Amino acid sequence: MTRSIIATVCAALLAAFAAGPVAAQDKPSLTVGAIYVGSVNDYGYNRAMKDGLEEMKRNIPGLKLIEAENVPESAESERVMEGMIQQGTKLIFATSFGHQQFAFNLAKAHPDVYFEHAGGWMQAPNFGNFFGATQAAWYPMGVAAGKMTKSNTLGFVVGVPIGYALGNVNAFEMGARSVNPAAQTRVVVTGGWSDKAKEAAAANALIDQGADIVTMHVDSPATIIQAAASRNAYAIGFQSIEAAQLAPKFWITGLGFTWGQFMTETAKSVMAGTFKPAMVRQGLGQGMMAVAPFGSAVPPDVRTLVTASADRVGQGFNPFTGPVTDNTGVVRIPAGQAWGGEQMGNFDWYVEGVIGKAK
Amino acid sequence: MNPALIAGIVAGAVMSGTSLLYATLGEIVGERAGIVNLGLEGIMLIGAAIGFAATALTGSPYLGIAAAAIAGAAANLIFAYVVVSRRANQLAAGLSLMFFGIGLSALIGRPFVGALISGLPRLSVPGLAPGGIGARLLSYDSLVYLALPTALLTWWLIFRTRWGLSLRTVGESPAAAFAAGLSPELVRYQALAFAGLLGGIAGAHMSIALTLTWAEGMTAGRGFIAIALVIFAKWNPLWAIAGALLFGGAEGLQLQLQAAGADVSPFIMNMTPYLLTLLVLILWGWRRQSAAPAALGRTFVGVE
């Protein structure tokens, strides 16, 4: 409801800009539109998107970027994007999962405008999609946590227990156990991607149960990192690599999306008329995922180990190579097999060493 | 059950029960004057946003709380004007107030998303080992410590003062109050200003003390839980203390059980607070209610 009100206001503002005089400015080399589901100041998902788009803007002289925040995952988003097209936008980044259908509708109506959607699957000559491959990338985060923990207990706050999120937890625990066989990961599910009060309570509950490092898969890591710091517990971030500044003293490292290079290449392909729709998924070492800078508490040998682990993942190491046993002792991935790609959404179990129930 | 789990459940109940208690106490005073305010959720959001913004701007969480309280009272006075002076339907006006609060708080909070504040400081009982169970149980911010005195003060105000007598009279029968020489309008304005004050503080506790974040819609329905708590508490501030702890505890309990590795599906876990709400309402429903103010929700159109 709120979001639709704001989106209406945004749309009205866009319309006002469109009607205003623009003649004074030089014609931009390319006008790119971007819609965000939340605020770009969230230290999380939307921040990571914003950083990528800013990098694209820096890389291409004369590029004009039109943005709208808090755009709901409803037909409102279609109106906001339509407003952007009215202003001459030739490339639109629809950055939230629920924007997919609305962006796709517009792609059919405007064959001369190109669309890139984050996280979806739809394809058209002028519609592609992209996302970071997160699961294996969590493995080095686990290495960092496994080395840094003194209690051998790690805490993981999960917003919604979808398969991809459980896969993140699993790779994290596998990484931790690779350097510290005693390391366990306790999981708390809050039931929403952005319920701040529950996130704070979940972090506290994990610390009560002995966790000295807390990490998360929610929209914005801000509340959890600060709640952990208030009880002298360390944090590993996710979504944006900028989250360190929330609690520099208690920051270990983090995993973030880095989309700048892909966005730059996409914009250039639109300018050159060579846009090719594709379903792009990239992990560590491939461009779309990166390890955040280390906090001051992390000693050099741990940094070396984590960096080496990240490089290994970048070179194709897959933690989900059998045999992989779940936390009830059942072999889920037999020896000789490996899970990858689309299978990352299929997790409904936790690996050995995770304390929690998946379903 | 390990001691850390029990300490965590209690501390969690106190922390998340605090904002519920302030909101419930405010709503009790308003309803004692005969006004149902379904806009409490909006008032809390305005308090959360303005409290956070003022803290971020001034660096003082205490100024943040003051700003939230004033803003909550001001917003509730708008509601008072609509339902008391303009005699609008309370339910419709309350829902409008809620949507107004959601929109206004989003607008005010927008520039402050991601702002870093040092929240309300926690005051610990001296001499407790840091990280121990004692420190977990006795380390709260000042609004937590003030919640209990506020409940007692509200009880005293309603049941032991002349103003409280006027308040209850207006809530039972505005016409009788008018005949006795009281001004029902004035008493209702005063009651709603007090309710808004507490509602604003309730929201500020969530943003300034609990989460140190502003996010749109962050009260997530707690304003409505507070309205349900008024019925649970039978319009009595002392019962509201128990209710707020119970409902605050229900949410913390399931998160604590998950962290402790309880062998229960997280989907069922996340339902427990609502199951408990239903259970309590069912059990409570068997007793005949006579505590509700007789004129609750009715528009007083005057006696001339």
XYZ file of C-alpha atoms in Angstrom:
663
model
C 0.000 0.000 0.000
C 2.667 2.465 1.094
C 4.798 1.489 -1.780
C 2.033 2.038 -4.241
C 1.414 5.511 -2.821
C 5.077 6.352 -3.146
C 5.277 4.820 -6.577
C 2.351 6.978 -7.670
C 4.148 10.053 -6.382
C 7.337 8.949 -8.128
C 5.440 8.356 -11.346
C 3.873 11.797 -11.078
C 7.299 13.352 -10.508
C 8.677 11.477 -13.490
C 5.830 12.734 -15.618
C 6.532 16.277 -14.413
C 10.190 15.946 -15.367
C 9.210 14.565 -18.724
C 7.032 17.583 -19.406
C 9.710 20.038 -18.288
C 12.251 21.723 -20.525
C 15.201 19.481 -21.320
C 16.548 21.336 -24.317
C 19.297 23.066 -22.339
C 21.155 19.789 -21.841
C 23.182 17.858 -24.377
C 21.548 14.758 -25.687
C 22.712 11.831 -23.521
C 24.682 9.029 -25.163
C 22.204 6.553 -23.643
C 19.357 6.916 -21.158
C 19.137 4.036 -18.699
C 16.283 3.477 -16.272
C 16.425 1.542 -13.001
C 13.707 0.584 -10.557
C 14.440 -0.564 -7.008
C 12.025 -2.328 -4.672
C 13.410 -0.517 -1.601
C 15.738 2.288 -0.674
C 19.258 2.396 -2.122
C 20.567 3.344 1.326
C 19.762 -0.060 2.829
C 23.364 -1.367 2.955
C 21.866 -4.413 1.292
C 20.415 -5.634 -1.989
C 19.282 -2.275 -3.348
C 22.610 -0.647 -2.421
C 24.435 -3.350 -4.385
C 22.227 -2.600 -7.429
C 22.809 1.141 -7.083
C 26.591 0.646 -6.856
C 26.557 -1.411 -10.063
C 24.557 1.221 -11.930
C 26.821 4.017 -10.703
C 29.841 2.085 -11.966
C 28.147 1.769 -15.374
C 27.465 5.520 -15.356
C 31.120 6.283 -14.600
C 32.283 3.941 -17.361
C 30.143 5.421 -20.149
C 30.501 9.150 -20.824
C 27.258 11.037 -21.307
C 25.070 8.230 -19.945
C 21.937 9.452 -18.227
C 20.542 7.367 -15.358
C 16.900 7.691 -14.264
C 16.074 5.900 -11.017
C 13.001 5.186 -8.924
C 13.170 3.725 -5.420
C 10.476 1.883 -3.453
C 8.776 0.647 -6.618
C 6.339 -2.102 -5.600
C 6.231 -5.493 -7.264
C 2.872 -4.678 -8.834
C 1.378 -3.021 -11.915
C 2.620 0.266 -10.431
C 6.096 -0.751 -11.563
C 4.839 -0.948 -15.140
C 3.626 2.653 -14.937
C 6.928 3.825 -13.473
C 8.902 2.094 -16.245
C 6.484 3.449 -18.881
C 7.260 6.941 -17.552
C 10.959 6.248 -17.992
C 10.406 5.138 -21.589
C 8.522 8.390 -22.239
C 11.731 10.170 -21.285
C 13.734 8.348 -23.912
C 15.042 5.450 -21.847
C 16.445 2.696 -24.079
C 17.598 0.235 -21.388
C 15.788 -0.608 -18.157
C 17.087 -2.582 -15.206
C 14.149 -4.083 -13.297
C 15.988 -5.109 -10.176
C 13.532 -7.028 -8.003
C 12.260 -10.541 -8.583
C 8.594 -9.473 -8.626
C 9.171 -6.831 -11.314
C 9.683 -9.551 -13.927
C 6.194 -9.909 -15.411
C 5.627 -6.153 -15.594
C 8.942 -5.514 -17.283
C 8.193 -8.362 -19.680
C 4.806 -6.827 -20.586
C 6.563 -3.575 -21.468
C 9.246 -5.400 -23.436
C 6.545 -6.800 -25.720
C 4.939 -3.355 -26.142
C 8.266 -1.561 -26.754
C 10.496 -3.745 -28.949
C 12.993 -0.894 -29.286
C 13.610 -0.731 -25.521
C 15.891 -3.304 -23.854
C 15.276 -4.848 -20.450
C 17.435 -6.670 -17.942
C 15.756 -8.334 -14.997
C 17.488 -9.523 -11.825
C 16.904 -13.110 -10.823
C 14.196 -14.256 -13.219
C 13.996 -16.623 -16.162
C 11.919 -14.944 -18.896
C 13.506 -14.322 -22.302
C 12.661 -12.220 -25.356
C 14.767 -10.595 -28.105
C 14.908 -7.428 -25.968
C 14.674 -9.057 -22.522
C 17.453 -10.798 -20.625
C 18.159 -11.587 -17.020
C 21.087 -11.803 -14.633
C 22.001 -12.662 -11.045
C 24.887 -13.639 -8.834
C 25.492 -17.333 -8.172
C 25.611 -17.086 -4.407
C 25.713 -20.599 -2.926
C 29.294 -21.685 -3.632
C 30.403 -18.124 -2.880
C 29.276 -18.610 0.727
C 31.937 -21.285 1.190
C 34.796 -18.789 1.807
C 32.521 -16.905 4.244
C 32.313 -20.152 6.192
C 36.100 -20.469 6.081
C 36.393 -17.009 7.644
C 33.800 -17.831 10.316
C 35.300 -21.241 11.076
C 38.703 -19.691 11.689
C 37.431 -16.717 13.702
C 34.958 -18.420 16.039
C 36.027 -19.147 19.596
C 32.781 -20.835 20.654
C 32.590 -23.034 17.535
C 29.006 -21.797 17.209
C 27.929 -19.686 14.232
C 24.534 -18.017 13.824
C 22.647 -17.627 10.528
C 19.439 -15.562 10.269
C 17.337 -16.590 7.248
C 14.433 -14.415 6.073
C 12.387 -16.864 4.006
C 13.572 -20.497 3.869
C 13.637 -20.867 0.074
C 16.003 -23.440 -1.423
C 18.572 -20.850 -2.504
C 18.793 -19.465 1.042
C 19.233 -22.946 2.543
C 21.951 -23.570 -0.044
C 23.745 -20.465 1.236
C 23.563 -21.807 4.790
C 24.853 -25.198 3.662
C 27.861 -23.845 1.773
C 28.638 -21.579 4.742
C 28.700 -24.507 7.174
C 30.730 -26.662 4.773
C 33.312 -23.900 4.476
C 33.448 -23.515 8.258
C 33.913 -27.234 8.819
C 36.650 -27.413 6.181
C 38.893 -25.408 8.527
C 37.256 -26.216 11.883
C 35.527 -29.615 12.126
C 33.887 -28.589 15.422
C 32.108 -25.556 13.922
C 28.302 -25.718 13.970
C 25.811 -23.306 12.417
C 22.554 -22.533 14.192
C 19.740 -21.209 11.972
C 16.805 -18.960 12.845
C 14.103 -18.255 10.247
C 12.195 -14.950 10.701
C 9.571 -15.592 8.034
C 10.079 -12.335 6.086
C 12.815 -10.623 4.066
C 12.514 -7.420 6.076
C 11.073 -7.684 9.614
C 13.522 -5.594 11.613
C 12.283 -6.310 15.130
C 12.343 -10.054 14.491
C 15.799 -9.829 12.923
C 17.151 -8.131 16.053
C 15.491 -10.736 18.284
C 16.786 -13.578 16.084
C 20.377 -12.304 16.289
C 20.048 -12.039 20.066
C 18.634 -15.564 20.299
C 21.559 -16.979 18.325
C 24.031 -15.159 20.556
C 22.176 -16.496 23.626
C 22.829 -19.988 22.268
C 26.538 -19.351 22.062
C 27.053 -17.906 18.578
C 29.974 -15.472 18.513
C 29.617 -14.769 14.785
C 26.295 -13.950 13.126
C 25.472 -13.765 9.443
C 22.251 -13.456 7.489
C 20.254 -13.765 4.298
C 17.722 -10.921 4.522
C 17.217 -7.776 2.401
C 19.322 -5.469 4.542
C 21.988 -6.633 7.000
C 21.896 -3.373 8.997
C 19.770 -4.453 11.966
C 21.467 -7.807 12.508
C 25.008 -6.451 12.266
C 24.195 -3.719 14.794
C 22.357 -6.099 17.130
C 25.357 -8.440 17.093
C 27.803 -5.609 17.757
C 25.730 -4.442 20.730
C 26.529 -7.821 22.327
C 30.158 -7.940 21.187
C 29.474 -10.589 18.546
C 31.087 -10.462 15.109
C 29.222 -10.275 11.810
C 29.639 -11.471 8.243
C 27.591 -9.429 5.786
C 25.614 -10.304 2.681
C 24.188 -8.397 -0.336
C 26.306 -5.219 -0.385
C 30.057 -5.168 0.244
C 29.632 -1.775 1.910
C 28.071 -3.056 5.127
C 31.375 -2.950 7.064
C 30.743 0.631 8.167
C 27.727 -0.476 10.233
C 30.028 -1.922 12.916
C 33.698 -1.696 11.834
C 35.007 -3.166 15.081
C 32.910 -6.329 14.779
C 33.146 -6.810 11.016
C 34.836 -9.920 9.670
C 34.039 -9.857 5.954
C 31.036 -10.197 3.688
C 29.731 -11.419 0.389
C 28.346 -8.869 -2.025
C 26.876 -8.539 -5.493
C 29.039 -6.624 -7.987
C 27.064 -5.960 -11.124
C 28.914 -2.911 -12.503
C 30.890 -4.732 -15.178
C 27.854 -6.613 -16.511
C 25.743 -3.454 -16.517
C 28.465 -1.541 -18.373
C 28.752 -4.249 -21.028
C 24.979 -4.434 -21.406
C 24.701 -0.654 -21.863
C 27.494 -0.717 -24.439
C 25.775 -3.535 -26.345
C 22.571 -1.483 -26.495
C 24.498 1.525 -27.823
C 26.218 -0.650 -30.431
C 22.998 -2.425 -31.377
C 24.429 -5.830 -30.451
C 22.241 -6.644 -27.415
C 21.828 -10.393 -26.980
C 19.316 -11.688 -24.424
C 20.772 -14.288 -22.101
C 20.279 -15.817 -18.690
C 23.494 -14.747 -16.995
C 24.547 -16.250 -13.663
C 28.019 -15.474 -12.335
C 29.719 -16.302 -9.057
C 33.009 -15.419 -7.418
C 35.798 -14.691 -9.882
C 33.320 -14.300 -12.753
C 32.272 -10.707 -12.037
C 28.956 -10.692 -10.224
C 30.072 -11.706 -6.720
C 32.898 -10.370 -4.572
C 34.309 -10.760 -1.091
C 34.112 -7.564 0.961
C 37.205 -6.007 2.600
C 38.232 -7.641 5.870
C 37.660 -6.080 9.266
C 40.562 -5.036 11.478
C 40.032 -8.021 13.800
C 40.877 -10.546 11.075
C 44.531 -11.706 11.249
C 46.660 -12.003 8.068
C 46.700 -15.814 7.990
C 42.882 -15.939 7.991
C 42.737 -13.330 5.246
C 45.100 -15.433 3.132
C 43.030 -18.556 3.730
C 39.732 -16.855 2.847
C 41.160 -15.247 -0.274
C 42.586 -18.597 -1.392
C 39.212 -20.248 -0.798
C 37.448 -17.536 -2.824
C 39.955 -18.027 -5.649
C 39.342 -21.762 -5.533
C 35.579 -21.207 -5.871
C 36.289 -18.765 -8.705
C 38.245 -21.491 -10.488
C 35.275 -23.813 -10.369
C 35.424 -25.588 -6.998
C 31.920 -26.820 -6.172
C 31.258 -27.576 -2.486
C 28.162 -29.550 -3.422
C 30.174 -32.436 -4.806
C 29.142 -35.791 -3.352
C 29.132 -37.387 -0.954
C 27.174 -34.737 0.965
C 25.281 -35.833 4.070
C 22.403 -33.915 5.660
C 22.099 -33.171 9.380
C 20.063 -36.319 9.985
C 22.733 -38.570 8.509
C 21.095 -39.204 5.121
C 23.353 -38.990 2.066
C 21.687 -36.368 -0.158
C 24.290 -36.025 -2.885
C 25.927 -39.428 -3.569
C 29.612 -39.784 -4.351
C 30.325 -39.094 -7.976
C 27.476 -36.580 -8.331
C 27.391 -32.826 -7.889
C 24.654 -30.214 -7.583
C 24.870 -26.985 -9.552
C 22.895 -24.352 -11.455
C 19.137 -24.709 -11.109
C 19.520 -27.366 -8.419
C 20.573 -24.618 -5.986
C 16.881 -23.857 -5.561
C 16.114 -27.441 -4.547
C 17.564 -27.504 -1.049
C 15.028 -28.522 1.562
C 17.627 -29.972 3.899
C 20.632 -28.784 5.865
C 24.094 -30.308 5.690
C 25.737 -32.068 8.591
C 26.774 -29.528 11.210
C 23.774 -27.228 10.787
C 21.448 -27.108 13.793
C 17.979 -26.426 12.525
C 15.039 -27.907 10.694
C 14.602 -27.043 7.039
C 10.902 -27.790 6.583
C 15.900 -25.997 28.701
C 19.241 -24.392 29.328
C 19.570 -21.245 31.472
C 20.747 -19.160 28.508
C 17.547 -20.083 26.671
C 15.319 -19.046 29.581
C 17.254 -15.817 30.102
C 16.977 -15.117 26.389
C 13.219 -15.706 26.358
C 12.688 -13.405 29.339
C 14.963 -10.664 28.031
C 13.346 -10.940 24.590
C 9.865 -10.696 26.105
C 10.835 -7.568 28.029
C 12.488 -5.933 25.006
C 9.719 -6.539 22.487
C 6.978 -6.221 25.126
C 8.038 -2.677 25.996
C 6.791 -0.987 22.849
C 3.595 -3.071 23.046
C 3.045 -1.892 26.619
C 3.434 1.818 25.847
C 1.071 1.502 22.880
C -1.482 -0.490 24.887
C -1.454 1.961 27.798
C -2.125 4.835 25.406
C -4.975 3.001 23.712
C -6.489 2.117 27.116
C -6.672 5.799 28.078
C -8.238 6.696 24.731
C -10.803 3.887 24.985
C -11.575 4.800 28.581
C -12.759 8.108 27.089
C -14.920 6.137 24.661
C -12.743 6.457 21.570
C -11.485 3.430 19.623
C -8.369 4.389 17.700
C -7.573 1.877 14.967
C -4.897 4.296 13.748
C -2.483 3.261 16.497
C -0.287 1.456 13.966
C 0.097 4.728 12.051
C 0.867 6.664 15.230
C 3.585 4.148 16.111
C 5.094 4.438 12.636
C 5.126 8.234 12.843
C 6.827 7.925 16.230
C 9.361 5.433 14.862
C 10.222 7.597 11.840
C 10.329 10.981 13.584
C 12.155 9.523 16.578
C 14.775 7.976 14.326
C 15.092 11.116 12.188
C 15.469 13.382 15.211
C 18.061 11.046 16.733
C 20.024 10.962 13.490
C 19.890 14.756 13.143
C 20.670 15.736 16.743
C 22.696 12.736 17.855
C 20.555 12.485 20.970
C 18.197 9.531 21.397
C 16.456 11.426 24.208
C 15.566 14.272 21.842
C 14.437 11.567 19.436
C 12.024 10.158 22.017
C 10.740 13.645 22.857
C 10.160 14.390 19.170
C 8.370 11.059 18.693
C 6.115 11.692 21.681
C 5.191 15.188 20.490
C 4.591 13.969 16.938
C 2.434 11.084 18.177
C 0.349 13.449 20.287
C 0.001 15.931 17.414
C -1.119 13.234 14.979
C -3.615 11.895 17.483
C -4.994 15.418 17.997
C -5.802 15.511 14.290
C -7.712 12.266 14.844
C -9.392 13.849 17.895
C -10.520 16.801 15.795
C -12.029 14.454 13.223
C -13.869 12.149 15.625
C -14.690 14.544 18.478
C -15.270 17.920 16.854
C -16.308 16.720 13.394
C -18.057 13.647 14.875
C -16.783 11.303 12.180
C -17.094 7.535 12.463
C -14.272 6.342 14.698
C -13.485 3.149 12.799
C -13.265 4.880 9.427
C -11.280 7.781 10.852
C -8.934 5.380 12.645
C -8.180 3.417 9.492
C -7.590 6.682 7.612
C -5.192 7.720 10.363
C -3.349 4.426 9.953
C -2.852 4.945 6.226
C -1.918 8.572 6.832
C 0.685 7.379 9.349
C 2.110 4.766 6.980
C 2.484 7.329 4.198
C 3.769 10.172 6.353
C 6.320 7.984 8.124
C 7.611 6.670 4.790
C 8.011 10.237 3.562
C 9.774 11.435 6.721
C 11.925 8.343 7.061
C 13.046 8.178 3.439
C 16.198 10.325 3.746
C 17.149 8.467 6.932
C 17.159 4.908 5.604
C 20.635 3.577 6.329
C 21.521 6.433 8.700
C 23.669 5.236 11.584
C 22.631 6.200 15.099
C 23.991 5.282 18.474
C 20.721 4.184 20.014
C 19.349 4.567 23.472
C 22.131 3.463 25.829
C 21.664 0.305 27.850
C 21.921 0.626 31.596
C 23.296 -2.450 33.297
C 23.198 -3.324 36.948
C 26.800 -2.786 38.057
C 28.939 -5.752 39.045
C 27.475 -8.336 36.646
C 29.902 -10.298 34.482
C 29.686 -9.118 30.865
C 28.202 -11.748 28.586
C 26.713 -13.642 31.538
C 23.092 -14.495 32.161
C 22.717 -11.764 34.798
C 23.931 -9.145 32.345
C 21.511 -10.471 29.708
C 18.581 -10.246 32.140
C 19.411 -6.853 33.602
C 20.697 -4.735 30.778
C 17.995 -2.635 29.196
C 17.519 0.869 27.873
C 15.850 3.517 29.999
C 12.486 3.218 28.200
C 12.266 -0.397 29.373
C 12.859 0.607 32.974
C 10.304 3.423 32.643
C 7.596 1.187 31.192
C 6.487 -0.279 34.517
C 6.261 3.100 36.324
C 4.338 4.422 33.306
C 1.818 1.587 33.652
C 1.417 2.266 37.367
C 1.082 5.997 36.727
C -1.554 5.361 34.064
C -3.486 3.118 36.461
C -3.297 5.791 39.162
C -4.387 8.443 36.683
C -7.440 6.447 35.580
C -8.590 5.090 38.937
C -7.268 7.449 41.608
C -7.521 10.978 40.257
C -10.341 13.402 39.624
C -9.327 13.574 35.964
C -9.539 9.783 35.757
C -13.059 9.894 37.141
C -14.022 12.423 34.466
C -12.339 10.225 31.861
C -14.276 7.130 32.905
C -17.517 9.072 33.145
C -17.094 10.383 29.613
C -16.345 6.854 28.424
C -19.437 5.418 30.096
C -21.861 8.209 29.292
C -20.823 11.485 27.685
C -24.343 12.822 28.233
C -24.147 12.193 31.976
C -20.687 13.745 32.073
C -22.048 16.796 30.255
C -24.943 17.044 32.702
C -22.431 16.909 35.562
C -20.732 19.974 34.178
C -17.836 18.251 32.387
C -16.802 18.893 28.828
C -16.702 15.474 27.084
C -14.938 17.074 24.120
C -12.129 18.486 26.250
C -11.620 15.242 28.178
C -11.490 13.275 24.930
C -8.948 15.668 23.416
C -6.799 15.280 26.527
C -7.113 11.493 26.543
C -6.186 11.201 22.863
C -3.204 13.549 23.259
C -1.946 11.297 26.080
C -2.590 8.181 23.953
C -0.678 9.679 21.018
C 2.211 10.571 23.281
C 2.581 6.970 24.410
C 1.978 5.598 20.899
C 4.787 7.793 19.574
C 7.127 6.565 22.315
C 6.148 2.966 21.508
C 7.232 3.442 17.892
C 10.418 5.252 18.877
C 11.435 2.359 21.102
C 11.360 0.077 18.076
C 13.524 2.288 15.884
C 15.827 3.897 18.453
C 16.352 1.111 20.982
C 15.327 -2.232 19.481
C 16.577 -2.191 15.887
C 18.582 1.051 15.428
C 17.056 1.171 11.965
C 14.232 2.910 10.192
C 12.412 0.775 7.638
C 9.028 1.385 6.042
C 6.192 -0.315 7.886
C 8.603 -1.613 10.512
C 5.957 -1.917 13.253
C 4.577 -4.828 11.207
C 1.123 -4.941 12.786
C 2.161 -4.428 16.409
C -0.248 -1.497 16.664
C -3.099 -3.902 16.068
C -1.742 -6.392 18.576
C -1.792 -3.529 21.105
C -5.468 -2.891 20.330
C -6.175 -6.596 20.965
C -4.184 -6.322 24.184
C -6.542 -3.599 25.431
C -9.375 -6.134 25.358
C -7.129 -8.799 26.922
C -6.211 -6.318 29.675
C -9.865 -5.470 30.289
C -9.034 -1.733 29.955
C -6.803 -2.016 33.023
C -3.164 -0.793 32.794
C -1.960 -3.395 35.310
C -3.277 -6.302 33.217
C -1.643 -4.676 30.203
C 1.772 -5.385 31.759
C 1.059 -9.125 31.794
C -0.415 -9.007 28.299
C 2.545 -7.156 26.792
C 5.014 -9.599 28.352
C 2.993 -12.581 27.136
C 2.699 -11.362 23.572
C 6.252 -9.990 23.484
C 7.412 -13.338 24.812
C 5.505 -15.382 22.231
C 7.487 -13.864 19.391
C 10.833 -14.165 21.166
C 10.071 -17.704 22.312
C 9.846 -19.246 18.860
C 13.035 -17.504 17.676
C 14.842 -18.714 20.797
C 13.572 -22.260 20.298
C 14.820 -22.229 16.712
C 18.248 -21.019 17.834
C 18.287 -23.756 20.478
C 17.686 -26.313 17.732
C 14.161 -27.412 18.646
C 12.944 -30.180 16.365
C 9.984 -28.230 15.000
C 9.408 -26.867 11.488
C 10.249 -23.156 11.164
C 6.917 -22.673 9.397
C 5.038 -23.855 12.484
C 7.381 -21.844 14.714
C 6.503 -18.619 12.924
C 2.809 -19.295 13.514
C 3.068 -19.666 17.294
C 2.496 -16.010 18.313
C -0.732 -15.951 16.312
C -1.849 -19.346 17.580
C -1.278 -18.058 21.114
C -3.301 -14.930 20.328
C -6.203 -17.057 19.138
C -5.940 -19.346 22.152
C -5.950 -16.446 24.603
C -8.922 -14.808 22.887
C -10.847 -18.100 22.948
C -10.144 -18.662 26.645
C -10.897 -15.028 27.452
C -14.072 -15.144 25.408
C -15.716 -17.537 27.848
C -15.926 -14.885 30.504
C -18.624 -12.271 30.121
C -17.100 -8.933 29.354
C -18.339 -6.011 31.356
C -15.162 -3.989 31.492
C -15.628 -2.191 28.172
C -16.603 1.483 28.506
C -20.312 1.693 27.664
C -19.961 4.547 25.166
C -16.956 2.977 23.388
C -17.020 3.698 19.676
C -20.213 5.772 19.827
C -20.302 9.274 18.491
C -21.393 11.860 21.043
C -23.530 14.356 19.204
C -24.198 16.620 22.174
C -27.301 17.059 24.288
C -28.750 20.280 23.020
